[in-house]
Amino acid sequence: EKGTYPHFMLKEIDEQPFVIRKIIQEYQDENDAIKLDADIRKAMKKVDRIYIIAAGTSYHAGLVGKQFLEKLANIPVEVHIASEFSYNMPLLSEKPLFIFISQSGETADSRSVLVKIKELGHTALTVTNVPGSTLSREADHTLHLHAGPEIAVASTKAYTAQIAVLAILAVDTAKAKGIALDFDPLQELGIVASAMESLTDQKEEFEAIAKDMFATTPNAFYIGRGMDYFVVQEASLKLKEISYIQAEGFAGGELKHGTIALIEDGTPVIAISTQENVNYSIRGNVQEVEARGAKACVISLKGLDQDTDSFVLPHVHELLTPLVSVIPMQLLAYYAALHRDCDVDKPRNLAKSVTVE
Ligand code: F6R
């Protein structure tokens, strides 16, 4: 039920701090350590490479998850779009593990990869919001997102739940492998939940930015580097699917290799800057597009901010910034769709779960 909310999407955006707290609770034992299925721990410990398979927003969560698994657990990870996997089947390592990320657990593109890799005798772990779903039943292991039903077609809380659960999985695996970390995901996620709350409490800010940037524009660009590049890809998908504005998410450094030709007077460009190592370069990209007439909006992390930024995000651990930087992106898409009179919860041509290949 929507309750007092005008749309499920807005309700689900607002639920994200609670979902993160629920995940902390579900994945925490009585000693405040990570609680995770012993079989999953065992399976993760012995793999030499992980193949993440997903579609759409779940694929974007996979791009972030790869960073956790590589940087924290020291396991090489490939992230594949499910529908492309069979055409470009990679050479598999000796001890592969497949992680299927799927909110619904019913995505046909992902399922066809699951069927194929099970035939080859490989192990599958499904990360899903629906434990009884096809992808969950047919995999060897399941990690539950605990996000509660997601009704709006545009995925919001499932994305942040996927990232949170993958962070926990990566740290648990690191510990199982004897890697010492000074990163407590449960504690850091607690900080994230409060940061998310402060963002959902400032909706007017994002409504104003959306009105200013997206009221009439036919197109929009999002730019980011490193971790922020993954979030801008999700940001542009969100905007496209519900507001029908043609949008693209680019790596800041790629602009000069072609896309900058599209920048005209007034073209909206949204930049995210949450990582110290990219802050200088992404701001250089903002200057480049502004010099060509773009209307730029920078959303930065506290500590990396400058006076002209449109919004400053509360500080969270540098690995977990997608969990907070995505919230303004979801709200910008929501308000853009609202201003343009679009059907927010049921965008044209889209279904909540895509059960055809
Ligand atoms: C976008 C969106 C889709 C899904 C994709 C995969 O907002 O919802 O891109 O993320 O269809 O769906 P699941 O995660 O159910 O496999």
mmCIF file of C-alpha atoms and ligand atoms in Angstrom:
data_model
loop_
_atom_site.group_PDB
_atom_site.id
_atom_site.type_symbol
_atom_site.label_atom_id
_atom_site.label_comp_id
_atom_site.label_asym_id
_atom_site.label_seq_id
_atom_site.Cartn_x
_atom_site.Cartn_y
_atom_site.Cartn_z
ATOM 1 C CA GLU A 1 0.000 0.000 0.000
ATOM 2 C CA LYS A 2 1.124 3.525 -0.872
ATOM 3 C CA GLY A 3 -0.328 5.063 2.291
ATOM 4 C CA THR A 4 0.007 8.826 2.101
ATOM 5 C CA TYR A 5 2.521 8.687 -0.736
ATOM 6 C CA PRO A 6 1.483 9.810 -4.219
ATOM 7 C CA HIS A 7 3.620 7.081 -5.793
ATOM 8 C CA PHE A 8 5.217 3.793 -4.817
ATOM 9 C CA MET A 9 8.510 5.066 -6.174
ATOM 10 C CA LEU A 10 8.664 7.905 -3.658
ATOM 11 C CA LYS A 11 7.667 5.557 -0.842
ATOM 12 C CA GLU A 12 10.359 3.092 -1.842
ATOM 13 C CA ILE A 13 12.996 5.840 -2.066
ATOM 14 C CA ASP A 14 12.050 6.864 1.475
ATOM 15 C CA GLU A 15 12.229 3.291 2.742
ATOM 16 C CA GLN A 16 15.927 2.966 1.947
ATOM 17 C CA PRO A 17 17.307 3.961 5.371
ATOM 18 C CA PHE A 18 14.994 1.376 6.964
ATOM 19 C CA VAL A 19 16.013 -1.287 4.474
ATOM 20 C CA ILE A 20 19.688 -0.670 5.263
ATOM 21 C CA ARG A 21 18.954 -0.958 8.995
ATOM 22 C CA LYS A 22 16.980 -4.139 8.380
ATOM 23 C CA ILE A 23 19.931 -5.589 6.435
ATOM 24 C CA ILE A 24 22.306 -4.704 9.288
ATOM 25 C CA GLN A 25 19.957 -6.487 11.694
ATOM 26 C CA GLU A 26 19.535 -9.567 9.498
ATOM 27 C CA TYR A 27 23.260 -9.951 8.829
ATOM 28 C CA GLN A 28 24.494 -9.290 12.366
ATOM 29 C CA ASP A 29 25.038 -11.934 15.053
ATOM 30 C CA GLU A 30 24.817 -11.441 18.824
ATOM 31 C CA ASN A 31 28.494 -10.386 18.968
ATOM 32 C CA ASP A 32 27.954 -7.689 16.331
ATOM 33 C CA ALA A 33 29.888 -9.785 13.809
ATOM 34 C CA ILE A 34 28.614 -10.717 10.353
ATOM 35 C CA LYS A 35 26.071 -13.531 10.285
ATOM 36 C CA LEU A 36 26.116 -15.421 7.022
ATOM 37 C CA ASP A 37 25.220 -18.911 5.831
ATOM 38 C CA ALA A 38 28.241 -21.168 6.487
ATOM 39 C CA ASP A 39 27.824 -22.863 3.095
ATOM 40 C CA ILE A 40 28.072 -19.526 1.305
ATOM 41 C CA ARG A 41 31.191 -18.664 3.275
ATOM 42 C CA LYS A 42 32.713 -21.997 2.291
ATOM 43 C CA ALA A 43 31.804 -21.570 -1.374
ATOM 44 C CA MET A 44 33.185 -18.023 -1.482
ATOM 45 C CA LYS A 45 36.428 -19.002 0.204
ATOM 46 C CA LYS A 46 37.536 -21.378 -2.484
ATOM 47 C CA VAL A 47 36.750 -19.486 -5.682
ATOM 48 C CA ASP A 48 39.442 -18.018 -7.917
ATOM 49 C CA ARG A 49 37.119 -15.756 -9.935
ATOM 50 C CA ILE A 50 33.570 -14.469 -9.653
ATOM 51 C CA TYR A 51 31.199 -13.884 -12.550
ATOM 52 C CA ILE A 52 28.387 -11.491 -11.707
ATOM 53 C CA ILE A 53 25.373 -11.833 -13.994
ATOM 54 C CA ALA A 54 22.519 -9.306 -13.990
ATOM 55 C CA ALA A 55 20.400 -6.886 -16.004
ATOM 56 C CA GLY A 56 19.540 -3.188 -15.788
ATOM 57 C CA THR A 57 19.740 -1.665 -12.350
ATOM 58 C CA SER A 58 20.919 -4.948 -10.839
ATOM 59 C CA TYR A 59 23.806 -4.921 -13.317
ATOM 60 C CA HIS A 60 24.701 -1.443 -12.092
ATOM 61 C CA ALA A 61 24.728 -2.738 -8.511
ATOM 62 C CA GLY A 62 27.001 -5.536 -9.729
ATOM 63 C CA LEU A 63 29.530 -2.984 -11.012
ATOM 64 C CA VAL A 64 29.796 -1.591 -7.488
ATOM 65 C CA GLY A 65 29.829 -5.077 -5.942
ATOM 66 C CA LYS A 66 32.830 -5.983 -8.068
ATOM 67 C CA GLN A 67 34.820 -3.217 -6.359
ATOM 68 C CA PHE A 68 34.032 -4.636 -2.918
ATOM 69 C CA LEU A 69 34.917 -8.199 -3.854
ATOM 70 C CA GLU A 70 38.168 -7.188 -5.533
ATOM 71 C CA LYS A 71 39.339 -4.513 -3.094
ATOM 72 C CA LEU A 72 38.269 -6.227 0.121
ATOM 73 C CA ALA A 73 38.231 -9.964 -0.597
ATOM 74 C CA ASN A 74 40.953 -9.937 -3.252
ATOM 75 C CA ILE A 75 38.959 -12.013 -5.759
ATOM 76 C CA PRO A 76 38.950 -11.059 -9.457
ATOM 77 C CA VAL A 77 35.416 -10.310 -10.641
ATOM 78 C CA GLU A 78 33.801 -9.951 -14.052
ATOM 79 C CA VAL A 79 30.391 -8.313 -14.357
ATOM 80 C CA HIS A 80 28.272 -9.406 -17.301
ATOM 81 C CA ILE A 81 24.996 -8.211 -18.765
ATOM 82 C CA ALA A 82 22.895 -11.379 -18.657
ATOM 83 C CA SER A 83 21.526 -11.091 -22.194
ATOM 84 C CA GLU A 84 25.036 -10.767 -23.657
ATOM 85 C CA PHE A 85 26.699 -13.547 -21.719
ATOM 86 C CA SER A 86 26.046 -16.412 -24.102
ATOM 87 C CA TYR A 87 27.266 -14.475 -27.152
ATOM 88 C CA ASN A 88 30.496 -13.468 -25.483
ATOM 89 C CA MET A 89 30.971 -16.311 -23.059
ATOM 90 C CA PRO A 90 34.249 -15.582 -21.270
ATOM 91 C CA LEU A 91 36.944 -18.164 -20.722
ATOM 92 C CA LEU A 92 36.087 -19.450 -17.284
ATOM 93 C CA SER A 93 38.628 -19.806 -14.508
ATOM 94 C CA GLU A 94 39.312 -23.135 -12.779
ATOM 95 C CA LYS A 95 37.162 -22.451 -9.746
ATOM 96 C CA PRO A 96 34.476 -19.998 -10.824
ATOM 97 C CA LEU A 97 31.465 -18.881 -8.830
ATOM 98 C CA PHE A 98 28.461 -17.200 -10.427
ATOM 99 C CA ILE A 99 26.568 -14.503 -8.573
ATOM 100 C CA PHE A 100 23.140 -13.681 -9.999
ATOM 101 C CA ILE A 101 21.827 -10.327 -8.827
ATOM 102 C CA SER A 102 18.103 -9.962 -9.367
ATOM 103 C CA GLN A 103 15.484 -8.047 -7.438
ATOM 104 C CA SER A 104 12.620 -10.176 -8.751
ATOM 105 C CA GLY A 105 14.539 -13.419 -9.171
ATOM 106 C CA GLU A 106 12.521 -13.983 -12.352
ATOM 107 C CA THR A 107 14.538 -12.241 -15.071
ATOM 108 C CA ALA A 108 14.632 -14.604 -18.047
ATOM 109 C CA ASP A 109 17.947 -13.304 -19.383
ATOM 110 C CA SER A 110 19.630 -14.125 -16.080
ATOM 111 C CA ARG A 111 17.863 -17.446 -15.776
ATOM 112 C CA SER A 112 19.113 -18.652 -19.132
ATOM 113 C CA VAL A 113 22.697 -18.042 -17.952
ATOM 114 C CA LEU A 114 21.935 -19.871 -14.719
ATOM 115 C CA VAL A 115 20.606 -22.895 -16.610
ATOM 116 C CA LYS A 116 23.689 -22.924 -18.795
ATOM 117 C CA ILE A 117 26.261 -22.694 -16.021
ATOM 118 C CA LYS A 118 24.446 -25.317 -13.934
ATOM 119 C CA GLU A 119 24.693 -27.665 -16.934
ATOM 120 C CA LEU A 120 28.426 -26.997 -16.889
ATOM 121 C CA GLY A 121 28.458 -27.976 -13.210
ATOM 122 C CA HIS A 122 29.288 -24.572 -11.693
ATOM 123 C CA THR A 123 28.099 -23.095 -8.414
ATOM 124 C CA ALA A 124 25.541 -20.293 -8.335
ATOM 125 C CA LEU A 125 24.644 -17.789 -5.640
ATOM 126 C CA THR A 126 21.538 -15.647 -6.153
ATOM 127 C CA VAL A 127 21.210 -12.272 -4.455
ATOM 128 C CA THR A 128 17.498 -11.490 -4.578
ATOM 129 C CA ASN A 129 14.595 -9.768 -2.932
ATOM 130 C CA VAL A 130 12.375 -12.816 -3.490
ATOM 131 C CA PRO A 131 13.821 -15.967 -1.863
ATOM 132 C CA GLY A 132 11.229 -18.334 -3.386
ATOM 133 C CA SER A 133 11.844 -17.029 -6.910
ATOM 134 C CA THR A 134 13.080 -19.067 -9.864
ATOM 135 C CA LEU A 135 16.647 -17.775 -9.673
ATOM 136 C CA SER A 136 16.708 -18.493 -5.962
ATOM 137 C CA ARG A 137 15.306 -22.028 -6.257
ATOM 138 C CA GLU A 138 17.600 -23.002 -9.089
ATOM 139 C CA ALA A 139 20.809 -21.645 -7.555
ATOM 140 C CA ASP A 140 22.880 -23.426 -4.907
ATOM 141 C CA HIS A 141 22.717 -20.511 -2.477
ATOM 142 C CA THR A 142 20.598 -17.425 -1.861
ATOM 143 C CA LEU A 143 21.304 -14.139 -0.134
ATOM 144 C CA HIS A 144 18.140 -12.248 0.733
ATOM 145 C CA LEU A 145 17.914 -8.483 0.234
ATOM 146 C CA HIS A 146 15.216 -7.934 2.880
ATOM 147 C CA ALA A 147 14.056 -4.812 1.004
ATOM 148 C CA GLY A 148 10.336 -5.603 1.201
ATOM 149 C CA PRO A 149 8.166 -5.650 -1.931
ATOM 150 C CA GLU A 150 9.271 -3.226 -4.623
ATOM 151 C CA ILE A 151 6.200 -2.177 -6.615
ATOM 152 C CA ALA A 152 7.333 0.792 -8.717
ATOM 153 C CA VAL A 153 8.779 -0.355 -12.025
ATOM 154 C CA ALA A 154 11.852 1.833 -11.488
ATOM 155 C CA SER A 155 14.066 0.002 -9.036
ATOM 156 C CA THR A 156 15.350 2.061 -6.099
ATOM 157 C CA LYS A 157 15.553 0.311 -2.741
ATOM 158 C CA ALA A 158 16.561 -2.990 -4.346
ATOM 159 C CA TYR A 159 19.656 -1.308 -5.822
ATOM 160 C CA THR A 160 20.861 0.035 -2.490
ATOM 161 C CA ALA A 161 19.988 -3.253 -0.752
ATOM 162 C CA GLN A 162 22.010 -5.186 -3.352
ATOM 163 C CA ILE A 163 25.043 -2.971 -2.790
ATOM 164 C CA ALA A 164 24.757 -3.262 0.992
ATOM 165 C CA VAL A 165 24.474 -7.063 0.898
ATOM 166 C CA LEU A 166 27.413 -7.342 -1.521
ATOM 167 C CA ALA A 167 29.544 -5.220 0.841
ATOM 168 C CA ILE A 168 28.711 -7.574 3.692
ATOM 169 C CA LEU A 169 29.445 -10.621 1.538
ATOM 170 C CA ALA A 170 32.808 -9.179 0.453
ATOM 171 C CA VAL A 171 33.909 -8.460 4.026
ATOM 172 C CA ASP A 172 32.721 -11.838 5.256
ATOM 173 C CA THR A 173 34.722 -13.513 2.485
ATOM 174 C CA ALA A 174 37.797 -11.417 3.297
ATOM 175 C CA LYS A 175 37.562 -12.498 6.939
ATOM 176 C CA ALA A 176 37.105 -16.148 5.963
ATOM 177 C CA LYS A 177 40.265 -15.857 3.885
ATOM 178 C CA GLY A 178 42.177 -14.320 6.785
ATOM 179 C CA ILE A 179 42.480 -10.861 5.232
ATOM 180 C CA ALA A 180 42.682 -8.171 7.900
ATOM 181 C CA LEU A 181 40.443 -5.178 7.193
ATOM 182 C CA ASP A 182 39.828 -1.955 9.049
ATOM 183 C CA PHE A 183 36.361 -1.699 7.557
ATOM 184 C CA ASP A 184 33.305 -2.797 9.531
ATOM 185 C CA PRO A 185 30.469 -2.857 6.998
ATOM 186 C CA LEU A 186 27.714 -3.129 9.603
ATOM 187 C CA GLN A 187 28.934 -0.053 11.422
ATOM 188 C CA GLU A 188 29.564 1.882 8.208
ATOM 189 C CA LEU A 189 26.108 0.939 6.899
ATOM 190 C CA GLY A 190 24.622 2.430 10.067
ATOM 191 C CA ILE A 191 26.255 5.741 9.122
ATOM 192 C CA VAL A 192 24.916 5.321 5.575
ATOM 193 C CA ALA A 193 21.350 4.826 6.855
ATOM 194 C CA SER A 194 21.468 8.140 8.728
ATOM 195 C CA ALA A 195 22.988 9.892 5.718
ATOM 196 C CA MET A 196 20.206 8.498 3.515
ATOM 197 C CA GLU A 197 17.639 9.808 5.963
ATOM 198 C CA SER A 198 19.071 13.298 5.831
ATOM 199 C CA LEU A 199 18.798 13.170 2.019
ATOM 200 C CA THR A 200 15.211 11.946 1.923
ATOM 201 C CA ASP A 201 14.432 14.770 4.379
ATOM 202 C CA GLN A 202 15.631 17.355 1.845
ATOM 203 C CA LYS A 203 13.424 16.486 -1.101
ATOM 204 C CA GLU A 204 12.604 20.131 -1.931
ATOM 205 C CA GLU A 205 16.266 20.640 -2.846
ATOM 206 C CA PHE A 206 16.132 17.903 -5.452
ATOM 207 C CA GLU A 207 12.718 18.939 -6.663
ATOM 208 C CA ALA A 208 14.143 22.408 -7.337
ATOM 209 C CA ILE A 209 17.202 21.027 -9.146
ATOM 210 C CA ALA A 210 15.008 18.719 -11.242
ATOM 211 C CA LYS A 211 12.765 21.605 -12.242
ATOM 212 C CA ASP A 212 15.723 23.754 -13.133
ATOM 213 C CA MET A 213 17.607 21.083 -15.088
ATOM 214 C CA PHE A 214 14.936 18.860 -16.600
ATOM 215 C CA ALA A 215 11.683 20.804 -17.042
ATOM 216 C CA THR A 216 11.865 20.998 -20.832
ATOM 217 C CA THR A 217 15.166 19.487 -21.949
ATOM 218 C CA PRO A 218 15.159 16.739 -24.604
ATOM 219 C CA ASN A 219 18.385 15.225 -23.252
ATOM 220 C CA ALA A 220 20.742 15.111 -20.276
ATOM 221 C CA PHE A 221 24.211 13.846 -19.449
ATOM 222 C CA TYR A 222 25.596 12.440 -16.246
ATOM 223 C CA ILE A 223 29.313 12.217 -15.656
ATOM 224 C CA GLY A 224 31.469 10.564 -13.023
ATOM 225 C CA ARG A 225 34.776 8.771 -12.598
ATOM 226 C CA GLY A 226 35.671 5.627 -10.673
ATOM 227 C CA MET A 227 32.908 4.636 -8.260
ATOM 228 C CA ASP A 228 30.854 7.635 -9.431
ATOM 229 C CA TYR A 229 30.885 6.344 -13.005
ATOM 230 C CA PHE A 230 28.820 3.338 -11.902
ATOM 231 C CA VAL A 231 26.279 5.571 -10.188
ATOM 232 C CA VAL A 232 25.882 7.901 -13.175
ATOM 233 C CA GLN A 233 25.001 4.894 -15.324
ATOM 234 C CA GLU A 234 22.216 4.064 -12.878
ATOM 235 C CA ALA A 235 21.221 7.749 -12.676
ATOM 236 C CA SER A 236 20.736 7.992 -16.435
ATOM 237 C CA LEU A 237 18.753 4.743 -16.593
ATOM 238 C CA LYS A 238 16.438 6.036 -13.862
ATOM 239 C CA LEU A 239 15.876 9.333 -15.690
ATOM 240 C CA LYS A 240 15.289 7.648 -19.054
ATOM 241 C CA GLU A 241 12.828 5.061 -17.894
ATOM 242 C CA ILE A 242 10.445 7.311 -16.020
ATOM 243 C CA SER A 243 10.827 10.792 -17.565
ATOM 244 C CA TYR A 244 11.587 9.672 -21.164
ATOM 245 C CA ILE A 245 14.409 12.214 -21.346
ATOM 246 C CA GLN A 246 17.223 10.811 -23.431
ATOM 247 C CA ALA A 247 20.063 10.464 -20.951
ATOM 248 C CA GLU A 248 23.515 8.949 -20.843
ATOM 249 C CA GLY A 249 25.976 8.274 -18.054
ATOM 250 C CA PHE A 250 29.590 8.772 -19.047
ATOM 251 C CA ALA A 251 33.028 8.316 -17.645
ATOM 252 C CA GLY A 252 34.292 11.893 -17.274
ATOM 253 C CA GLY A 253 37.468 11.116 -19.194
ATOM 254 C CA GLU A 254 35.565 9.740 -22.199
ATOM 255 C CA LEU A 255 33.756 13.016 -22.945
ATOM 256 C CA LYS A 256 36.586 14.391 -25.043
ATOM 257 C CA HIS A 257 36.614 11.199 -27.106
ATOM 258 C CA GLY A 258 33.316 11.986 -28.749
ATOM 259 C CA THR A 259 30.356 12.807 -26.538
ATOM 260 C CA ILE A 260 31.367 16.386 -25.876
ATOM 261 C CA ALA A 261 30.245 17.105 -29.455
ATOM 262 C CA LEU A 262 26.666 16.836 -28.177
ATOM 263 C CA ILE A 263 27.014 19.615 -25.631
ATOM 264 C CA GLU A 264 25.105 22.736 -26.652
ATOM 265 C CA ASP A 265 23.901 25.871 -24.974
ATOM 266 C CA GLY A 266 21.851 24.796 -21.963
ATOM 267 C CA THR A 267 22.477 21.018 -22.166
ATOM 268 C CA PRO A 268 22.079 19.656 -18.623
ATOM 269 C CA VAL A 269 25.147 17.864 -17.241
ATOM 270 C CA ILE A 270 25.024 16.360 -13.770
ATOM 271 C CA ALA A 271 28.359 15.436 -12.236
ATOM 272 C CA ILE A 272 28.935 13.313 -9.149
ATOM 273 C CA SER A 273 32.139 13.661 -7.147
ATOM 274 C CA THR A 274 32.507 11.466 -4.077
ATOM 275 C CA GLN A 275 36.043 10.118 -4.423
ATOM 276 C CA GLU A 276 39.142 12.039 -3.469
ATOM 277 C CA ASN A 277 41.198 10.592 -6.320
ATOM 278 C CA VAL A 278 38.778 11.838 -9.005
ATOM 279 C CA ASN A 279 37.641 15.132 -7.518
ATOM 280 C CA TYR A 280 40.143 17.260 -9.415
ATOM 281 C CA SER A 281 39.638 15.546 -12.788
ATOM 282 C CA ILE A 282 35.851 15.437 -12.746
ATOM 283 C CA ARG A 283 35.771 19.147 -11.971
ATOM 284 C CA GLY A 284 38.003 19.659 -14.990
ATOM 285 C CA ASN A 285 35.368 17.860 -17.073
ATOM 286 C CA VAL A 286 32.670 20.109 -15.645
ATOM 287 C CA GLN A 287 34.666 23.165 -16.731
ATOM 288 C CA GLU A 288 35.074 21.693 -20.206
ATOM 289 C CA VAL A 289 31.332 21.235 -20.678
ATOM 290 C CA GLU A 290 30.507 24.592 -19.109
ATOM 291 C CA ALA A 291 32.895 26.274 -21.539
ATOM 292 C CA ARG A 292 30.701 24.840 -24.311
ATOM 293 C CA GLY A 293 27.489 26.172 -22.815
ATOM 294 C CA ALA A 294 26.334 23.239 -20.669
ATOM 295 C CA LYS A 295 24.229 23.863 -17.618
ATOM 296 C CA ALA A 296 26.167 21.912 -15.015
ATOM 297 C CA CYS A 297 25.161 20.669 -11.592
ATOM 298 C CA VAL A 298 27.765 19.146 -9.280
ATOM 299 C CA ILE A 299 26.785 16.846 -6.428
ATOM 300 C CA SER A 300 29.778 16.213 -4.204
ATOM 301 C CA LEU A 301 30.672 14.506 -0.960
ATOM 302 C CA LYS A 302 31.299 16.571 2.139
ATOM 303 C CA GLY A 303 35.005 17.239 2.391
ATOM 304 C CA LEU A 304 35.436 17.357 -1.387
ATOM 305 C CA ASP A 305 32.877 20.112 -1.968
ATOM 306 C CA GLN A 306 33.300 23.548 -3.479
ATOM 307 C CA ASP A 307 31.190 26.677 -3.035
ATOM 308 C CA THR A 308 29.490 26.415 -6.405
ATOM 309 C CA ASP A 309 28.260 22.815 -5.913
ATOM 310 C CA SER A 310 24.513 22.307 -6.171
ATOM 311 C CA PHE A 311 24.368 19.841 -3.307
ATOM 312 C CA VAL A 312 26.791 18.385 -0.760
ATOM 313 C CA LEU A 313 26.241 14.792 0.381
ATOM 314 C CA PRO A 314 26.887 13.783 3.991
ATOM 315 C CA HIS A 315 30.186 11.972 4.457
ATOM 316 C CA VAL A 316 30.216 8.161 4.383
ATOM 317 C CA HIS A 317 32.995 5.596 3.828
ATOM 318 C CA GLU A 318 34.476 5.995 0.338
ATOM 319 C CA LEU A 319 33.482 2.464 -0.684
ATOM 320 C CA LEU A 320 29.850 3.053 0.228
ATOM 321 C CA THR A 321 29.270 6.414 -1.485
ATOM 322 C CA PRO A 322 26.984 4.912 -4.188
ATOM 323 C CA LEU A 323 24.452 4.230 -1.442
ATOM 324 C CA VAL A 324 24.108 7.945 -0.765
ATOM 325 C CA SER A 325 24.918 9.516 -4.134
ATOM 326 C CA VAL A 326 22.179 7.475 -5.817
ATOM 327 C CA ILE A 327 19.423 8.972 -3.635
ATOM 328 C CA PRO A 328 19.557 12.445 -5.246
ATOM 329 C CA MET A 329 19.683 10.676 -8.615
ATOM 330 C CA GLN A 330 16.504 8.734 -7.842
ATOM 331 C CA LEU A 331 14.781 11.883 -6.592
ATOM 332 C CA LEU A 332 15.899 13.934 -9.606
ATOM 333 C CA ALA A 333 14.404 11.296 -11.910
ATOM 334 C CA TYR A 334 11.229 11.162 -9.841
ATOM 335 C CA TYR A 335 10.664 14.925 -9.883
ATOM 336 C CA ALA A 336 11.614 15.205 -13.554
ATOM 337 C CA ALA A 337 8.945 12.611 -14.387
ATOM 338 C CA LEU A 338 6.437 14.358 -12.143
ATOM 339 C CA HIS A 339 7.039 17.761 -13.754
ATOM 340 C CA ARG A 340 6.669 16.235 -17.181
ATOM 341 C CA ASP A 341 3.419 14.525 -16.251
ATOM 342 C CA CYS A 342 4.696 10.998 -16.749
ATOM 343 C CA ASP A 343 3.267 7.881 -15.151
ATOM 344 C CA VAL A 344 5.974 7.497 -12.491
ATOM 345 C CA ASP A 345 5.135 4.029 -11.188
ATOM 346 C CA LYS A 346 4.201 2.494 -14.535
ATOM 347 C CA PRO A 347 6.361 3.938 -17.282
ATOM 348 C CA ARG A 348 5.396 3.108 -20.850
ATOM 349 C CA ASN A 349 6.713 -0.062 -22.496
ATOM 350 C CA LEU A 350 8.150 -1.475 -19.250
ATOM 351 C CA ALA A 351 7.200 -4.375 -16.974
ATOM 352 C CA LYS A 352 8.325 -4.925 -13.397
ATOM 353 C CA SER A 353 9.877 -8.279 -14.109
ATOM 354 C CA VAL A 354 11.085 -9.169 -17.531
ATOM 355 C CA THR A 355 10.278 -12.837 -17.988
ATOM 356 C CA VAL A 356 11.027 -13.036 -21.707
ATOM 357 C CA GLU A 357 14.471 -13.152 -23.294
HETATM 358 C C1 F6R B 1 15.294 -0.405 -13.728
HETATM 359 C C2 F6R B 1 14.839 -1.771 -13.525
HETATM 360 C C3 F6R B 1 15.350 -2.839 -14.416
HETATM 361 C C4 F6R B 1 15.697 -4.086 -13.608
HETATM 362 C C5 F6R B 1 16.091 -5.240 -14.541
HETATM 363 C C6 F6R B 1 16.518 -6.463 -13.760
HETATM 364 O O1 F6R B 1 14.760 0.460 -12.793
HETATM 365 O O2 F6R B 1 14.083 -2.028 -12.646
HETATM 366 O O3 F6R B 1 16.475 -2.400 -15.141
HETATM 367 O O4 F6R B 1 16.741 -3.772 -12.732
HETATM 368 O O5 F6R B 1 15.004 -5.568 -15.372
HETATM 369 O O6 F6R B 1 15.507 -6.904 -12.913
HETATM 370 P P1 F6R B 1 15.791 -7.889 -11.736
HETATM 371 O O7 F6R B 1 16.683 -7.217 -10.768
HETATM 372 O O8 F6R B 1 14.447 -8.227 -11.175
HETATM 373 O O9 F6R B 1 16.480 -9.099 -12.337
#
